[in-house]
Structure formats: C-alpha cells, structure tokens
Amino acid sequence: MGKNRFFQRRRFLQGAAGLLLGGTLPSALAPVAAKAGNLTGEPLTTLIDVDACDGCGACVRACRDRNLEGVPLPVRQPPQPYPSWIRIQDWSGKRDVTDRLTPYNWLYLQSCTVQTEAGARKVFLPRRCMHCTNPPCANLCSTGAARQRASGAVYIDRGSCMGDGQCDRACPWMIPRRQSGVGPYLSFAPRYAGNGQMFKCDYCQDLLAEGKPPVCIAACPRQAQRIGPRKDMVRAARVMAEERKGDIFGLNENGGTNTLYVSSLAFRDMEAELLREDQIGYGRPSLRPAGASMDKENRLLGTVLLAPLAGAALAWLRIWREKQKRRRP
C-alpha cells in the first residue's frame, strides 16, 4: 500500500507540474573566449589547473556573494512529505557552511594531502557542478526543471522545480542539493507534490550569455581557472597533462563534462586520500571515474520496460500455483 501511494505521488507530481508550466587565461580575455564559444556554437568548458590552486577561497567567496541571497529561506516549518520516510532537508540554519556543497553553497574547496616522492603535498580542488555534456540530471528530471543551454550550462529552473531529487539521484557525483520548504510545490499539496527545490551551480549562465566569465573564474588571483570553447580547452588540458606527465579528470567521466581538472598528480591518488580523510559523501563529491553518460537512464529505462513483463510473469505463476492447489486431492 505504501509503495502504491508513493508512485501515485510521483505521477501526481509530474501531472501537476505539466499543468503549472504548460595554460592561463587573463581575466581580460575571458569575455572574448566566452563570446567565441557562443559564436562557434560550441559549449564553453572550464579548465582548472589543480597545481596552480593554492586554496585561497576567492572563488568560493565570489560565488557566495553572487548567489547566497538569491536562495530562498523557508517561510515556515517545511511540511513532512508523504510517505513519512522521505526526509526533510533544511539548510536554512546552516547557511554559513562552506566545507561542502549545500543549497546555499554552490562551490567549495575540496582538499587532501597526497604523499609524493618529494614529500607530502596539499592539494585543493574547487568543486561544483561538472556541467556534463550529456547531463543525466536534465534528461531524467521529472518536471523538466533541470535544463542545459547551448553554452554548456546545466541549470535548474526555479519556477518548475518541485524538489523530488531525481537530479541528485541521477548525478554520478550527487551534486544538486535540496532545500525543503521553498518553491512552487507549496502552492499545490505540499505533502504530496514535492519536497522543496534543488540547487547547484548554474555556471553563471546569464553572465555567459553576455560574454562574461563565471564569477569564480574572474575572482581567481592565480588564474588557476580558464574558460573557452570546448575543443580549445580539451586541447589545452591534454598539452598540460602531457607536459607534466599528469592526469585529467572530467574529460571522459560520465561521457564527458564541461569541467576539466588537470594535475601533475593522479586523481586516483587524491580519491584514495579523500576517502581516507573522510572527505567524500553528502555534498562532498568523489573523484572516482564515472561510467558512460546515460548509464543510469538506460538501466532505469530497462527496469521500466521489463516491469510489465515481470508483472505478467508473476501473475501467470500465481494462477499456475492456484491451479496446482485445486488439482491436489
């Protein structure tokens, strides 16, 4: 009974939403690169030089200055969704948290200490949405709120997000974060029509449209981040990795992303240290290689297509068993 009501809730959510909606790059050159990407029709890709990042936090502060006040606060105690095992997620009292991704913090510095031949080395990685080239969050969003622009920006439309969290479950790095008690679901049946809204980095999509770089890139004093047309950034990342005998993260992960990290250290070593230092989980994304894009969707689609067959098989088995019982003396 509980499961049936849960799936009825999901169907109601989808229907209600449908009715409602019917090297380094000097900062001075970043706008030129952004415009070039738009003119060529290519998505814009960020290249992050892990070796150059010193963890100053300027990117985090710039992101918060731009986005923090725009994330709404619950107007009242968030209603408990149905079924009761669905958790309320309220970060409104923890808006100052910056050591992980939250609805109020879209970028944070992940760090660990890696042992090298030259000794221990502290590394810093600005972590946010990877902006996948084929984003599963947008492909699986039940209300169509998660979307992708031609610029490569993957964003969540606040006018249609009901906070069901499908984007979080679809994301290999579980980037989107939920804030319960906010959003359009409150105008429907709050217990049944959603659970807040999902929030994440939107790539400063409005700035990209103006030919300007995201604020995190513009704020970096060490120019550890650059942005430009994808093919140019991929080429630059490969050159950097070859020169340093290093590694690239984000090029092939999840079928490819528009966020590339380059380091002279192997990302698998960073992943191992992050795990050892308990720096992965719930708002702290991993560095493990993700499968091909849409793997989760394909598995989900397979489940959906096989469900009727499985149901028919079970029904036939039940009928067969009943007949066998009747035949027994």
C-alpha positions as a printed NumPy array, in Angstrom:
array([[  0.   ,   0.   ,   0.   ],
       [  2.779,   2.422,   0.936],
       [  4.63 ,   1.835,  -2.321],
       [  1.468,   2.352,  -4.372],
       [  0.874,   5.697,  -2.709],
       [  4.481,   6.654,  -3.324],
       [  4.186,   6.026,  -7.067],
       [  0.834,   7.822,  -7.125],
       [  2.645,  10.779,  -5.563],
       [  5.262,  10.711,  -8.35 ],
       [  2.561,  10.604, -11.042],
       [  0.727,  13.479,  -9.376],
       [  3.952,  15.482,  -9.264],
       [  4.55 ,  15.012, -12.976],
       [  0.967,  15.848, -13.922],
       [  0.722,  18.892, -11.672],
       [  3.982,  20.282, -12.989],
       [  2.754,  19.878, -16.55 ],
       [ -0.405,  21.813, -15.788],
       [  1.505,  24.558, -13.996],
       [  4.117,  25.034, -16.649],
       [  2.141,  24.214, -19.891],
       [ 47.732,  27.426, -19.705],
       [ 46.313,  30.598, -18.092],
       [ 43.807,  32.945, -19.493],
       [ 43.975,  36.556, -18.291],
       [ 40.633,  37.701, -16.939],
       [ 40.525,  40.431, -19.594],
       [ 40.444,  37.74 , -22.285],
       [ 37.816,  35.558, -20.629],
       [ 34.875,  37.514, -22.115],
       [ 36.415,  37.11 , -25.561],
       [ 36.64 ,  33.354, -25.037],
       [ 33.06 ,  33.218, -23.816],
       [ 31.812,  35.092, -26.876],
       [ 33.916,  32.9  , -29.136],
       [ 32.267,  29.81 , -27.715],
       [ 28.81 ,  31.212, -28.324],
       [ 29.673,  32.313, -31.87 ],
       [ 31.068,  28.921, -32.836],
       [ 28.118,  27.118, -31.289],
       [ 30.419,  25.133, -29.024],
       [ 29.735,  24.641, -25.345],
       [ 32.059,  26.518, -23.024],
       [ 34.377,  24.406, -20.911],
       [ 36.244,  25.343, -17.758],
       [ 39.834,  24.177, -17.326],
       [ 41.039,  24.078, -13.717],
       [ 44.774,  23.839, -13.014],
       [ 44.975,  21.964,  -9.709],
       [ 48.718,  22.617,  -9.467],
       [ 48.083,  26.376,  -9.545],
       [ 45.268,  26.46 ,  -6.984],
       [ 46.51 ,  27.444,  -3.511],
       [ 43.156,  27.207,  -1.747],
       [ 42.751,  30.946,  -1.148],
       [ 38.968,  30.649,  -1.379],
       [ 38.411,  33.712,  -3.567],
       [ 36.267,  31.661,  -5.94 ],
       [ 34.073,  30.423,  -3.083],
       [ 33.544,  33.934,  -1.739],
       [ 32.711,  35.293,  -5.189],
       [ 30.163,  32.536,  -5.739],
       [ 28.53 ,  33.144,  -2.359],
       [ 28.454,  36.906,  -2.866],
       [ 26.587,  36.367,  -6.094],
       [ 24.213,  33.54 ,  -5.177],
       [ 23.661,  33.263,  -1.417],
       [ 20.972,  35.914,  -1.04 ],
       [ 19.106,  34.568,  -4.045],
       [ 18.407,  31.201,  -2.413],
       [ 15.09 ,  31.497,  -0.556],
       [ 14.501,  30.726,   3.1  ],
       [ 11.562,  28.574,   4.221],
       [  8.633,  30.763,   5.241],
       [  7.562,  28.186,   7.797],
       [  8.467,  24.733,   9.062],
       [  8.791,  22.56 ,   5.924],
       [  5.832,  20.155,   5.679],
       [  6.591,  16.464,   6.12 ],
       [  6.27 ,  14.734,   2.725],
       [  4.348,  11.521,   2.241],
       [  5.425,   8.74 ,   2.647],
       [  6.884,   9.637,   6.035],
       [ 10.265,   8.045,   5.272],
       [ 11.044,  10.875,   2.831],
       [ 13.404,  13.189,   4.696],
       [ 13.045,  16.93 ,   5.09 ],
       [ 16.318,  18.684,   4.233],
       [ 16.585,  22.116,   5.798],
       [ 19.884,  24.004,   5.482],
       [ 18.427,  27.417,   6.262],
       [ 20.041,  27.406,   9.706],
       [ 23.422,  26.368,   8.263],
       [ 23.9  ,  28.934,   5.532],
       [ 27.459,  29.619,   6.722],
       [ 28.633,  26.072,   5.924],
       [ 31.326,  26.219,   3.226],
       [ 33.103,  22.871,   3.6  ],
       [ 30.702,  21.079,   1.25 ],
       [ 28.005,  21.72 ,  -1.328],
       [ 24.678,  22.842,   0.121],
       [ 21.623,  24.66 ,  -1.253],
       [ 23.313,  27.861,  -0.063],
       [ 26.882,  26.995,  -1.062],
       [ 27.361,  26.007,  -4.697],
       [ 31.167,  25.865,  -4.748],
       [ 33.651,  24.668,  -2.155],
       [ 37.323,  23.767,  -1.911],
       [ 37.951,  20.06 ,  -1.533],
       [ 41.408,  19.34 ,  -0.156],
       [ 43.63 ,  16.469,   0.895],
       [ 47.306,  15.714,   1.466],
       [ 48.949,  13.389,  -1.045],
       [ 52.274,  11.68 ,  -0.379],
       [ 54.712,  12.125,  -3.274],
       [ 58.373,  11.29 ,  -3.854],
       [ 59.165,  14.88 ,  -2.875],
       [ 57.13 ,  14.603,   0.324],
       [ 53.619,  15.467,   1.443],
       [ 51.689,  17.854,  -0.793],
       [ 48.442,  19.637,  -0.017],
       [ 46.11 ,  19.852,  -2.995],
       [ 42.972,  21.942,  -3.469],
       [ 40.162,  21.38 ,  -5.929],
       [ 37.327,  23.855,  -6.495],
       [ 34.29 ,  21.541,  -6.631],
       [ 30.906,  22.359,  -8.109],
       [ 28.616,  21.003, -10.805],
       [ 30.627,  19.354, -13.596],
       [ 28.154,  20.52 , -16.286],
       [ 28.138,  17.217, -18.166],
       [ 27.96 ,  17.325, -21.944],
       [ 25.008,  14.906, -21.782],
       [ 23.616,  15.636, -18.308],
       [ 21.604,  12.806, -16.738],
       [ 20.043,  15.271, -14.291],
       [ 18.388,  17.167, -17.143],
       [ 17.486,  14.003, -19.023],
       [ 15.746,  12.44 , -16.022],
       [ 14.169,  15.455, -14.311],
       [ 10.509,  14.566, -13.719],
       [  9.283,  18.158, -14.204],
       [ 11.767,  19.336, -16.829],
       [ 13.232,  21.858, -14.4  ],
       [ 16.83 ,  20.741, -14.98 ],
       [ 17.943,  22.042, -18.353],
       [ 21.014,  22.628, -20.494],
       [ 21.861,  25.674, -22.589],
       [ 23.912,  25.735, -25.773],
       [ 26.693,  27.334, -23.721],
       [ 27.029,  24.065, -21.798],
       [ 25.451,  25.5  , -18.651],
       [ 23.259,  22.994, -16.836],
       [ 20.835,  24.811, -14.57 ],
       [ 17.637,  24.294, -12.57 ],
       [ 14.604,  26.428, -13.337],
       [ 13.174,  27.534, -10.003],
       [  9.734,  28.137, -11.428],
       [  9.21 ,  24.445, -12.122],
       [ 11.444,  22.539,  -9.685],
       [  9.443,  20.545,  -7.133],
       [ 12.448,  19.156,  -5.279],
       [ 11.755,  15.48 ,  -5.911],
       [ 15.528,  14.927,  -6.099],
       [ 15.675,  12.846,  -9.267],
       [ 18.553,  15.036, -10.465],
       [ 20.559,  14.229,  -7.338],
       [ 19.98 ,  10.504,  -7.75 ],
       [ 20.888,  10.647, -11.449],
       [ 24.1  ,  12.628, -10.899],
       [ 27.221,  10.429, -10.562],
       [ 28.618,  12.952,  -8.063],
       [ 25.303,  13.769,  -6.319],
       [ 25.838,  17.495,  -6.847],
       [ 22.319,  19.011,  -6.589],
       [ 21.269,  19.807,  -3.007],
       [ 17.723,  20.144,  -1.687],
       [ 16.194,  22.872,   0.468],
       [ 12.788,  21.81 ,   1.75 ],
       [ 10.006,  24.283,   2.416],
       [ 10.624,  26.543,  -0.59 ],
       [  9.373,  26.614,  -4.165],
       [  6.149,  26.17 ,  -6.133],
       [  5.227,  22.825,  -4.547],
       [  3.941,  24.759,  -1.525],
       [  1.107,  26.085,  -3.7  ],
       [ -0.135,  22.577,  -4.508],
       [ -0.424,  19.786,  -1.974],
       [  2.897,  20.165,  -0.128],
       [  2.848,  16.697,   1.401],
       [  2.314,  15.001,  -1.951],
       [  3.571,  17.33 ,  -4.693],
       [  7.242,  17.76 ,  -3.839],
       [  9.809,  18.438,  -1.15 ],
       [ 11.299,  21.88 ,  -1.822],
       [ 13.751,  22.807,  -4.549],
       [ 17.126,  21.591,  -5.76 ],
       [ 20.082,  23.975,  -6.014],
       [ 23.516,  23.84 ,  -7.644],
       [ 25.994,  25.868,  -9.684],
       [ 24.344,  27.284, -12.8  ],
       [ 27.652,  28.242, -14.499],
       [ 26.652,  31.914, -14.136],
       [ 24.58 ,  31.306, -17.251],
       [ 23.398,  34.908, -17.505],
       [ 26.995,  36.158, -17.485],
       [ 27.961,  33.648, -20.173],
       [ 25.12 ,  34.972, -22.315],
       [ 26.695,  38.431, -22.   ],
       [ 30.126,  37.127, -22.966],
       [ 31.433,  37.334, -19.407],
       [ 33.115,  34.566, -17.382],
       [ 31.592,  32.969, -14.275],
       [ 32.45 ,  34.939, -11.134],
       [ 34.608,  32.132,  -9.716],
       [ 36.915,  32.317, -12.727],
       [ 37.085,  36.109, -12.733],
       [ 37.897,  36.162,  -8.998],
       [ 40.829,  33.709,  -9.085],
       [ 44.021,  35.684,  -8.276],
       [ 46.266,  32.888,  -9.555],
       [ 44.349,  32.41 , -12.8  ],
       [ 44.029,  28.727, -11.99 ],
       [ 40.787,  28.583, -13.973],
       [ 40.106,  29.434, -17.59 ],
       [ 37.088,  29.111, -19.846],
       [ 36.7  ,  28.791, -23.596],
       [ 35.273,  26.699, -26.433],
       [ 35.352,  23.026, -25.534],
       [ 37.751,  21.872, -28.242],
       [ 40.283,  24.537, -27.212],
       [ 40.081,  23.628, -23.525],
       [ 40.365,  19.908, -24.262],
       [ 43.435,  20.551, -26.388],
       [ 44.988,  22.719, -23.665],
       [ 44.23 ,  20.129, -20.974],
       [ 45.926,  17.375, -22.955],
       [ 49.006,  19.515, -23.565],
       [ 49.256,  20.404, -19.877],
       [ 48.829,  16.792, -18.787],
       [ 51.457,  15.588, -21.254],
       [ 53.977,  18.247, -20.234],
       [ 53.549,  17.404, -16.554],
       [ 53.141,  13.667, -17.06 ],
       [ 49.936,  14.287, -15.205],
       [ 46.271,  13.428, -15.24 ],
       [ 42.925,  14.828, -16.428],
       [ 39.59 ,  14.459, -14.657],
       [ 36.293,  15.24 , -16.371],
       [ 37.308,  14.569, -19.952],
       [ 35.728,  11.116, -20.194],
       [ 33.899,  10.824, -16.888],
       [ 30.151,  10.335, -17.34 ],
       [ 30.626,  10.574, -21.09 ],
       [ 32.479,  13.892, -20.833],
       [ 31.93 ,  17.102, -18.887],
       [ 32.454,  20.816, -19.38 ],
       [ 34.68 ,  20.997, -16.31 ],
       [ 38.214,  19.671, -16.732],
       [ 40.752,  19.311, -13.931],
       [ 44.457,  18.914, -14.74 ],
       [ 47.085,  17.905, -12.188],
       [ 50.616,  16.562, -12.091],
       [ 49.291,  14.073,  -9.521],
       [ 46.987,  11.177, -10.308],
       [ 43.364,  11.78 ,  -9.39 ],
       [ 43.064,   8.197,  -8.179],
       [ 45.651,   9.047,  -5.511],
       [ 43.626,  12.098,  -4.499],
       [ 40.486,   9.961,  -4.36 ],
       [ 42.223,   7.479,  -2.066],
       [ 43.342,  10.255,   0.283],
       [ 39.94 ,  11.919,   0.259],
       [ 38.382,   8.622,   1.281],
       [ 40.979,   8.095,   3.985],
       [ 40.415,  11.612,   5.332],
       [ 36.625,  11.162,   5.218],
       [ 36.214,  13.974,   2.697],
       [ 33.717,  12.239,   0.406],
       [ 29.98 ,  11.951,   0.856],
       [ 26.867,  14.116,   1.219],
       [ 27.837,  17.301,  -0.547],
       [ 31.45 ,  16.241,  -0.959],
       [ 31.748,  14.646,  -4.412],
       [ 34.178,  11.89 ,  -5.262],
       [ 36.886,  11.757,  -7.917],
       [ 36.221,   8.202,  -8.938],
       [ 35.753,   7.576, -12.658],
       [ 32.069,   7.638, -13.551],
       [ 30.548,   5.421, -16.2  ],
       [ 29.387,   6.469, -19.63 ],
       [ 26.709,   9.144, -19.712],
       [ 23.125,   7.851, -19.523],
       [ 24.127,   4.512, -17.97 ],
       [ 21.713,   5.171, -15.122],
       [ 18.995,   6.266, -17.523],
       [ 19.443,   3.14 , -19.604],
       [ 19.203,   0.966, -16.51 ],
       [ 16.107,   2.855, -15.403],
       [ 14.549,   2.539, -18.856],
       [ 15.298,  -1.176, -18.839],
       [ 13.574,  -1.521, -15.499],
       [ 10.527,   0.37 , -16.739],
       [ 10.272,  -1.733, -19.895],
       [ 10.76 ,  -5.01 , -18.057],
       [  8.322,  -4.223, -15.256],
       [  5.164,  -5.187, -17.218],
       [  6.774,  -8.441, -18.329],
       [  7.82 ,  -9.234, -14.794],
       [  4.323,  -8.444, -13.539],
       [  2.753, -10.671, -16.171],
       [  5.148, -13.484, -15.293],
       [  4.309, -13.219, -11.605],
       [  0.59 , -13.161, -12.366],
       [  0.921, -16.259, -14.539],
       [  2.922, -18.006, -11.792],
       [  0.264, -17.195,  -9.221],
       [ -2.508, -18.54 , -11.472],
       [ -0.492, -21.693, -12.14 ],
       [  0.03 , -22.266,  -8.419],
       [ -3.681, -21.822,  -7.725],
       [ -4.492, -24.395, -10.4  ],
       [ -1.976, -26.814,  -8.924],
       [ -3.562, -26.452,  -5.497],
       [ -7.022, -27.209,  -6.913],
       [ -5.757, -30.377,  -8.571],
       [ -4.393, -31.764,  -5.342],
       [ -6.672, -34.332,  -3.653]])
